[in-house]
Coordinates of C-alpha atoms in Angstrom, one line a residue:
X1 CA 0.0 0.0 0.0
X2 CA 1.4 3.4 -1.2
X3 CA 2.0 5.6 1.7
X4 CA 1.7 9.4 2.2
X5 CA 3.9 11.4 3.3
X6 CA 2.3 15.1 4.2
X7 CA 4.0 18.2 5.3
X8 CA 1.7 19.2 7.5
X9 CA 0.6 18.6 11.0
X10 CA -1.8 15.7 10.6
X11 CA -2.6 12.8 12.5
X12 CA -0.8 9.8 11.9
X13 CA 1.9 7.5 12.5
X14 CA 5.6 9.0 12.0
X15 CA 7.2 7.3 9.3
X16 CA 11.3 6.1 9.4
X17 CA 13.5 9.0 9.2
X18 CA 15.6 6.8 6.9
X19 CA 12.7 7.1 3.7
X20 CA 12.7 10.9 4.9
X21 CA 16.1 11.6 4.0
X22 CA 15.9 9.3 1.0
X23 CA 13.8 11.6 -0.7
X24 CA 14.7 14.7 1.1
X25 CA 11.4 15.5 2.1
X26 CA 11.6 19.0 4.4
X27 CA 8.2 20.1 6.6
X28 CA 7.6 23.8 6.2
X29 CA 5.8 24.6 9.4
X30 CA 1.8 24.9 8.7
X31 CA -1.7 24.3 10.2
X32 CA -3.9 21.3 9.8
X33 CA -5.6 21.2 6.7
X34 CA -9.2 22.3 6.9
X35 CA -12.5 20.3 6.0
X36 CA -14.7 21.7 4.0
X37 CA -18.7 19.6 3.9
X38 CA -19.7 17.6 0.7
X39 CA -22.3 19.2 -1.2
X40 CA -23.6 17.2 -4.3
X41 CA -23.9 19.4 -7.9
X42 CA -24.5 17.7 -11.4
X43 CA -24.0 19.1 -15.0
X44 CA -21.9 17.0 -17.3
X45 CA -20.1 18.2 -20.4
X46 CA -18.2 16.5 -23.3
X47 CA -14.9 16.7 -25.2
X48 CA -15.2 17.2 -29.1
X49 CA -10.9 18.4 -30.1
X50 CA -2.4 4.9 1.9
X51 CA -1.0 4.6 4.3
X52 CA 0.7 6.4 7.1
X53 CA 1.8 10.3 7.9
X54 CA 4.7 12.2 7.7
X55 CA 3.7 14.3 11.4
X56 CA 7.3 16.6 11.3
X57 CA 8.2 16.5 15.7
X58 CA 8.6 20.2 15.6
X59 CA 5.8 22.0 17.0
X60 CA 3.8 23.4 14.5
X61 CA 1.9 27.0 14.4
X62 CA -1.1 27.9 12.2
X63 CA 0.1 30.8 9.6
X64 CA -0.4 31.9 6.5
X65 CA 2.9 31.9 4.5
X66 CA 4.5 35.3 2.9
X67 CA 4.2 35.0 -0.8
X68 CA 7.2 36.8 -2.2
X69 CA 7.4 38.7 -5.5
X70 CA 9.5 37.9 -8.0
X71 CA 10.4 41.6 -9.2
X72 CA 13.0 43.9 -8.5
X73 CA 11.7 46.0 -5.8
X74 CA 10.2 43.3 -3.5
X75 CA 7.2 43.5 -1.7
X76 CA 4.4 40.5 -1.0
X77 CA 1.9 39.1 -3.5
X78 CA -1.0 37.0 -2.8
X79 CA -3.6 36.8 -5.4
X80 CA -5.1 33.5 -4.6
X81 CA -6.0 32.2 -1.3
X82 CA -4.1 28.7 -1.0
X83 CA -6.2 27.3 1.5
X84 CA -9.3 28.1 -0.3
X85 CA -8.2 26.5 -3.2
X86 CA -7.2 23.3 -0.7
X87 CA -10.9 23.2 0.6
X88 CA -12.5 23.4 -2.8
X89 CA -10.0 20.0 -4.3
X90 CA -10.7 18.4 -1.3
X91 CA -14.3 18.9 -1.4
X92 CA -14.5 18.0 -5.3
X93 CA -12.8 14.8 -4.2
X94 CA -15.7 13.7 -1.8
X95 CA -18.7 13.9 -4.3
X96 CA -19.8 10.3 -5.5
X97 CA -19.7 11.7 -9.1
X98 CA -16.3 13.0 -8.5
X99 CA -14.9 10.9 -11.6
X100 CA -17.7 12.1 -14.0
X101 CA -15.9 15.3 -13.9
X102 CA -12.3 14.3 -14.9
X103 CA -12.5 14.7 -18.8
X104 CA -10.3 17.7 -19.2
X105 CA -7.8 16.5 -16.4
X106 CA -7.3 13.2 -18.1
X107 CA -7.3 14.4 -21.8
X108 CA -4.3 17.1 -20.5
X109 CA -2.5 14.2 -18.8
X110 CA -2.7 12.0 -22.0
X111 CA -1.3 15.2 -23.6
X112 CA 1.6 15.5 -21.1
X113 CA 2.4 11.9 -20.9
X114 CA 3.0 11.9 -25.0
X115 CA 5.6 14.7 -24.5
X116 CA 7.4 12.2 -21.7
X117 CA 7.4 9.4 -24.4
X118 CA 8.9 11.6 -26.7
X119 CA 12.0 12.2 -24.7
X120 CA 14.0 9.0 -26.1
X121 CA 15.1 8.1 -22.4
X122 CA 13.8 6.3 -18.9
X123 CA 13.6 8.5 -15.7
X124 CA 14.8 6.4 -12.6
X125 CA 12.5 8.9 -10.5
X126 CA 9.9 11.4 -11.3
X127 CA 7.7 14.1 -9.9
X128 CA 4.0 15.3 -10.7
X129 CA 3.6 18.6 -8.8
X130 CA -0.2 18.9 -8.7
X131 CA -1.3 15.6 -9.8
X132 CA -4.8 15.7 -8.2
X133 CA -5.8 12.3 -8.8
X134 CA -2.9 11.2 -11.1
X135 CA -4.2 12.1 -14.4
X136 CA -0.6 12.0 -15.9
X137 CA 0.4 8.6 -14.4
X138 CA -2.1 6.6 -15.9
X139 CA -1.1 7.5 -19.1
X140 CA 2.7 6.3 -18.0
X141 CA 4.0 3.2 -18.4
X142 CA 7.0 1.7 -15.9
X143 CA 9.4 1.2 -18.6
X144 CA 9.4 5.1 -19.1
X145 CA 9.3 5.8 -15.1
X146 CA 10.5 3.5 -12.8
X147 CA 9.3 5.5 -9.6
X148 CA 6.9 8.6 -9.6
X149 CA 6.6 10.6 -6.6
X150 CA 2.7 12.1 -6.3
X151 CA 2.5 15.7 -4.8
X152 CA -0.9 17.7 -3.8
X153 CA -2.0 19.7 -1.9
X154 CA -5.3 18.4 -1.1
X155 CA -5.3 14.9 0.8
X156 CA -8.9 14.2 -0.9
X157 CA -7.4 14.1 -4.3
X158 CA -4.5 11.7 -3.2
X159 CA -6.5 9.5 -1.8
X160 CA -8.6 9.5 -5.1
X161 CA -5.5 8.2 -7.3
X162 CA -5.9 6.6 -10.1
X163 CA -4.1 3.2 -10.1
X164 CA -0.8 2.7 -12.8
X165 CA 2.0 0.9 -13.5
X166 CA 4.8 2.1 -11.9
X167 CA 5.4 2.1 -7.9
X168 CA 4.1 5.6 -6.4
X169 CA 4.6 7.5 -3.1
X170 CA 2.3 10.3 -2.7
X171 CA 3.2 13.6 -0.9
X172 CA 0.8 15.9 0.7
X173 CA 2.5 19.5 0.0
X174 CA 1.8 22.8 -1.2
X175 CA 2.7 23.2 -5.0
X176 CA 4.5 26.8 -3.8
X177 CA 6.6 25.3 -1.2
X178 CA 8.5 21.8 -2.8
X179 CA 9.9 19.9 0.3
X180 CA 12.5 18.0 -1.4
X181 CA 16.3 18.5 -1.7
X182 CA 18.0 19.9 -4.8
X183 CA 18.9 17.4 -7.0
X184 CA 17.0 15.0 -6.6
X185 CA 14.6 14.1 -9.8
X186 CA 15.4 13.2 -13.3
X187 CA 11.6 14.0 -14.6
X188 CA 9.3 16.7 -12.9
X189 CA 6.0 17.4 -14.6
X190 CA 2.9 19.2 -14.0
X191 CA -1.3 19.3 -15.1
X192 CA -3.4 22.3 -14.8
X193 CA -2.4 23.2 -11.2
X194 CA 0.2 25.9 -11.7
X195 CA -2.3 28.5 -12.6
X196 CA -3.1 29.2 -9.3
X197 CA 0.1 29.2 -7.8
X198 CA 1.0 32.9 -6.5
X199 CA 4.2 33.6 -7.3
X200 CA 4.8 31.4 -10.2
X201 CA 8.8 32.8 -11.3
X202 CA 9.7 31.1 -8.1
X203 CA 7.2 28.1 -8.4
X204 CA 9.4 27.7 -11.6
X205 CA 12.6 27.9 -9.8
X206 CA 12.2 25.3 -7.3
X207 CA 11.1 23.2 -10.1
X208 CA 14.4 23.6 -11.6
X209 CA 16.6 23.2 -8.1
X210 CA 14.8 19.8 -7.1
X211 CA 15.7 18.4 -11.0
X212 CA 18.6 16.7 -11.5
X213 CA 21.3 18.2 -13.7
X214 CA 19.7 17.3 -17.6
X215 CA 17.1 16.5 -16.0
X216 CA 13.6 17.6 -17.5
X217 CA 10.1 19.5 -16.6
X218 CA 7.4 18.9 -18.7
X219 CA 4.3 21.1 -17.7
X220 CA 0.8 22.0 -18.9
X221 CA -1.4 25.4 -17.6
X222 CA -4.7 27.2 -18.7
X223 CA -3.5 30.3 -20.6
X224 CA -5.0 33.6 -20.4
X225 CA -7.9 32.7 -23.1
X226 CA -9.4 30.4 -21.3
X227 CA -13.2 30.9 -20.8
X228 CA -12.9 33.9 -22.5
X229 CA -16.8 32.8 -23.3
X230 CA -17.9 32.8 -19.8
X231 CA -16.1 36.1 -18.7
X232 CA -17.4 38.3 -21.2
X233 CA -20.7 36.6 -20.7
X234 CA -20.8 37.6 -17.0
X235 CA -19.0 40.7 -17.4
X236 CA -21.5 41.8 -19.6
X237 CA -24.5 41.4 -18.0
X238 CA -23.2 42.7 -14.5
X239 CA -22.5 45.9 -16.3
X240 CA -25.9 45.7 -18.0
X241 CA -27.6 44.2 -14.6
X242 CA -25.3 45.8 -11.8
X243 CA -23.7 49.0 -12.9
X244 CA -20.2 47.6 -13.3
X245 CA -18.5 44.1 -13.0
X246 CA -16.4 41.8 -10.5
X247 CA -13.8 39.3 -11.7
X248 CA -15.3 35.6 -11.9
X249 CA -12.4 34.4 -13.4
X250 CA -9.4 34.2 -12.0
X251 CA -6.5 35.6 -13.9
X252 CA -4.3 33.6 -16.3
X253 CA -0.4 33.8 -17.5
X254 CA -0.1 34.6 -21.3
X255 CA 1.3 32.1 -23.6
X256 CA 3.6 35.2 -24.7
X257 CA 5.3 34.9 -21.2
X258 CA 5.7 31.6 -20.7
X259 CA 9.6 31.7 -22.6
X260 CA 10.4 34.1 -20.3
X261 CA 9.4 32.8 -17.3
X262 CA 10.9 29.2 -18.0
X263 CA 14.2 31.4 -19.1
X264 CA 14.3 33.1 -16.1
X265 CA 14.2 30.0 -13.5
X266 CA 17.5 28.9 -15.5
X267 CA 15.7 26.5 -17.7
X268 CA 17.2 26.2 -21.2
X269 CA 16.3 24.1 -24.8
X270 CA 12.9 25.8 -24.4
X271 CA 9.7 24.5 -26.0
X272 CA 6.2 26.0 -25.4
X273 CA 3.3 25.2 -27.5
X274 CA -0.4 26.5 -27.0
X275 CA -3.6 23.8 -27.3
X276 CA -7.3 24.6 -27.5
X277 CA -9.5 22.0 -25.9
X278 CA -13.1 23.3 -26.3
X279 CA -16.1 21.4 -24.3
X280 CA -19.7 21.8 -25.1
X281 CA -22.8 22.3 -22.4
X282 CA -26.3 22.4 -22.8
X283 CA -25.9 26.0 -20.7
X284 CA -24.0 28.3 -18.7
X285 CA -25.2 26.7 -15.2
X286 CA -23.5 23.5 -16.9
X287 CA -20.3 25.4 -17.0
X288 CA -20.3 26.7 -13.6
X289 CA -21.4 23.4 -11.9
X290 CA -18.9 21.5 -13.7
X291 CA -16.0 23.8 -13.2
X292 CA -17.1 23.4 -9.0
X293 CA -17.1 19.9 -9.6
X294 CA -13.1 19.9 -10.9
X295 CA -12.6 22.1 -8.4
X296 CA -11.9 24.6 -10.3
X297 CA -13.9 27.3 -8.7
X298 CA -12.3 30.7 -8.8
X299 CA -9.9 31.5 -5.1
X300 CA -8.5 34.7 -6.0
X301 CA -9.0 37.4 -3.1
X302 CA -10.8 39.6 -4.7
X303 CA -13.3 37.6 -6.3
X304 CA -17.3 38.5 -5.9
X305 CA -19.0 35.5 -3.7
X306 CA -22.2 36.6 -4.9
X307 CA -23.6 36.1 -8.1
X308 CA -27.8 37.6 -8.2
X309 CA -30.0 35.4 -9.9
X310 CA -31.1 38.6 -12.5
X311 CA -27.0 38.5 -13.8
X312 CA -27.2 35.0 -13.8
X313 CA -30.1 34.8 -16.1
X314 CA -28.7 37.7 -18.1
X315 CA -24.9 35.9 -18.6
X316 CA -27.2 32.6 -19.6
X317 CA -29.0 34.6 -22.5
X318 CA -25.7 36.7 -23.9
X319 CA -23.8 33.7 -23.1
X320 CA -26.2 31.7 -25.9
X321 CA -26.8 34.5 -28.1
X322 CA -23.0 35.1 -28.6
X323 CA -21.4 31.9 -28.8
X324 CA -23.8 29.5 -28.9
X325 CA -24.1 26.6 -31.4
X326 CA -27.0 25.5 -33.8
X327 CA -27.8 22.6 -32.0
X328 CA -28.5 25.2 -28.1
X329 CA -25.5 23.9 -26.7
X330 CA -23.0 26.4 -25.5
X331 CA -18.6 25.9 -25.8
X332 CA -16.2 26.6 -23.5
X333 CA -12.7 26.9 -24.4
X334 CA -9.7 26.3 -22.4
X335 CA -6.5 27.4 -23.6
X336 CA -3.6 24.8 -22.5
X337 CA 0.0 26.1 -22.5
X338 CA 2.2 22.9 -23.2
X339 CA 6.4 23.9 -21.7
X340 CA 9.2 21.8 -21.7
X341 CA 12.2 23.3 -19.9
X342 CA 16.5 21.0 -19.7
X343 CA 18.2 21.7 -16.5
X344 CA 21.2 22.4 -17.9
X345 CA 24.0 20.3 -18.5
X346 CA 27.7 19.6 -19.9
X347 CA 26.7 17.1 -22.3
X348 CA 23.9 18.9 -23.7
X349 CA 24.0 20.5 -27.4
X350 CA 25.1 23.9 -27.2
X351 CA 24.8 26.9 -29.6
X352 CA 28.0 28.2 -31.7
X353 CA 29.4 31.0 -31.1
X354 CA 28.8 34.5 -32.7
X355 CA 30.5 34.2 -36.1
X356 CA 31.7 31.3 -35.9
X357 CA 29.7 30.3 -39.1
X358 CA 30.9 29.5 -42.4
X359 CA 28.1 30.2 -44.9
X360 CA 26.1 33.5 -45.2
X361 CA 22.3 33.4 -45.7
X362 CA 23.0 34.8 -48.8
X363 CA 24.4 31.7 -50.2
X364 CA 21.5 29.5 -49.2
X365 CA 20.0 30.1 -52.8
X366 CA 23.1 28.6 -54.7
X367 CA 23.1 25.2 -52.7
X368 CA 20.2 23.8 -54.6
X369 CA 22.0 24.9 -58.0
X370 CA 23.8 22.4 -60.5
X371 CA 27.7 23.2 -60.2
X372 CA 28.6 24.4 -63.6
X373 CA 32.0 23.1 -65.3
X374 CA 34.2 25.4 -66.5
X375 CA 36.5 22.8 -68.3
X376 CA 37.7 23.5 -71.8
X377 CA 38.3 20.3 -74.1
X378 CA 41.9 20.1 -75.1
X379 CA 43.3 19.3 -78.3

């Protein structure tokens, strides 16, 4: 039975310090997690495109961590509320449809795992950062990952893995603080959980210090287009209903940044590339029950808790006049940003120098031209 190893003060039995310093697993000091009550939603939509504790012996205090930014002149940032966003997984988790609302988890996942098969090696020992209930794993095979380490930050969603081939070890953690040492993984990835990470530069950097030298993160995020559909829809009919508008929808990192951000944390041999996955609904309610139900629910600070019934009615009809399709169903878009970032290494490729190169651009055009003799016969 796969254990889990949390990094917060829960009840439990205290596992071996030896498989502690194996991994390097490191307790940032924390409260117990919070409970939030099962509620039971419906609204389905289709696709068309363990074991013991880790209790750290230190006594622990109930705070709310400093989010750091990322920027020259300092400060604190703290868009979303992390423990919000904890509640809401774990109470997605705990409704007896939970699975019925996986479809866009485990299409992402299947995208993810392709990009690991297409690095032509095997990873000894992997990390998912974010895997909810293992979406990516499934899709892995043991003869590509020999040991995969599972990391949430909602105990309801580990307990809720999906079964794979390769031996797992889940860790309950927060995606903003890693508790492993540097060094240690050959394969780090990551499905649709970094959007709501505050400070996402650092995020990014811890990635890169807990990855082996050459070692690899393959990630996948909702861009800044996603649900551009249901934002206007709302934003409209507050202003039409209200007098003005809240945000509803949580803000999103533009595909336009991603090279910079990946840059910035050290990573090199960059690759982003930008999916659409688009899912259908018979109506907006459809969209805001199933988005609850993946736990996807918006956490930012500022959001609006309150939506009247008049707006909601209102955001239905613009929402349907605007985008929707012959047939009365309605589509919601999600934008997925696909990176792959290399830790960098000696023995990797690297570019030549400035002019260092032989051939000018201008000579491209001669290459595919027949050479010409310039012979004369002899008598």
């Amino acid at each position: 039975m796969n254990n889990i190893f949390s990094s917060r003060a829960v009840c439990g039995a205290c596992l071996s310090q030896s498989v502690l310093r194996w991994v390097g697993i490191r307790a940032p000091q924390f409260g117990p997690p919070l409970r939030a009550r099962a509620r039971m939603h419906t609204g389905h939509g289709k696709l068309t495109g363990s074991g013991g504790f880790y209790c750290p012996k230190r006594p622990q205090r109930c705070l709310t961590p400093q989010r750091h930014v990322s920027g020259r002149h300092g400060g604190t940032m703290n868009v979303f509320d992390r423990s919000m966003k904890r509640r809401q997984k774990t109470w997605a988790s705990r409704l007896p449809e939970h699975h019925e609302y996986d479809y866009l988890r485990d299409e992402v996942g299947g995208r993810v795992a392709d990009r690991v098969y297409d690095v032509a090696r095997t990873f000894p020992l992997a990390l998912d950062v974010g895997c909810g209930k293992s979406h990516i794993a499934e899709h892995v095979s043991k003869d590509i990952v020999e040991r995969l380490f599972l990391m949430d930050v909602s105990h309801g969603s580990l307990m809720r893995k999906k079964e794979c081939e390769m031996p797992t070890q889940c860790v309950m953690a927060d995606e903003e603080f890693l508790p492993f040492r540097e060094n240690t993984f050959d394969l780090v990835v990551s499905s649709l959980s970094m959007h709501w990470i505050n400070d996402l530069p650092a995020a990014l950097r811890q990635i890169h210090g807990v990855l082996k030298p050459d070692g690899v993160f393959i990630g996948a995020m909702v861009g800044g287009e996603t649900l551009y559909e249901l934002r206007c829809s709302l934003q409209l009919a507050e202003l039409e209903r209200e007098g003005g508008f809240s945000p509803h929808i949580s803000p999103y990192t533009a595909a336009a940044d991603m090279g910079n951000l990946l840059g910035q944390a050290g990573f090199n041999m960059l690759t982003v590339d930008v999916d659409e996955v688009q899912v259908h609904y018979p109506g907006i309610l459809d969209v805001l029950y199933d988005l609850q139900g993946m736990g996807e629910s918006n956490c930012a600070w500022n959001r609006k808790c309150l939506l009247h019934r008049d707006t909601i009615l209102a955001a239905a009809a613009i929402y349907r006049e605007m985008y929707g399709n012959e047939d009365g169903s309605v589509p919601a878009t999600f934008e997925i940003l696909h990176m792959i970032g290399w830790k960098p290494h000696e023995s990797q490729v690297k570019p030549a120098q400035r002019g260092s190169a032989t051939a000018s651009f201008g000579e491209l055009s001669k290459i595919s031209q027949p050479q010409t003799s310039n012979k004369t016969d002899k008598p």
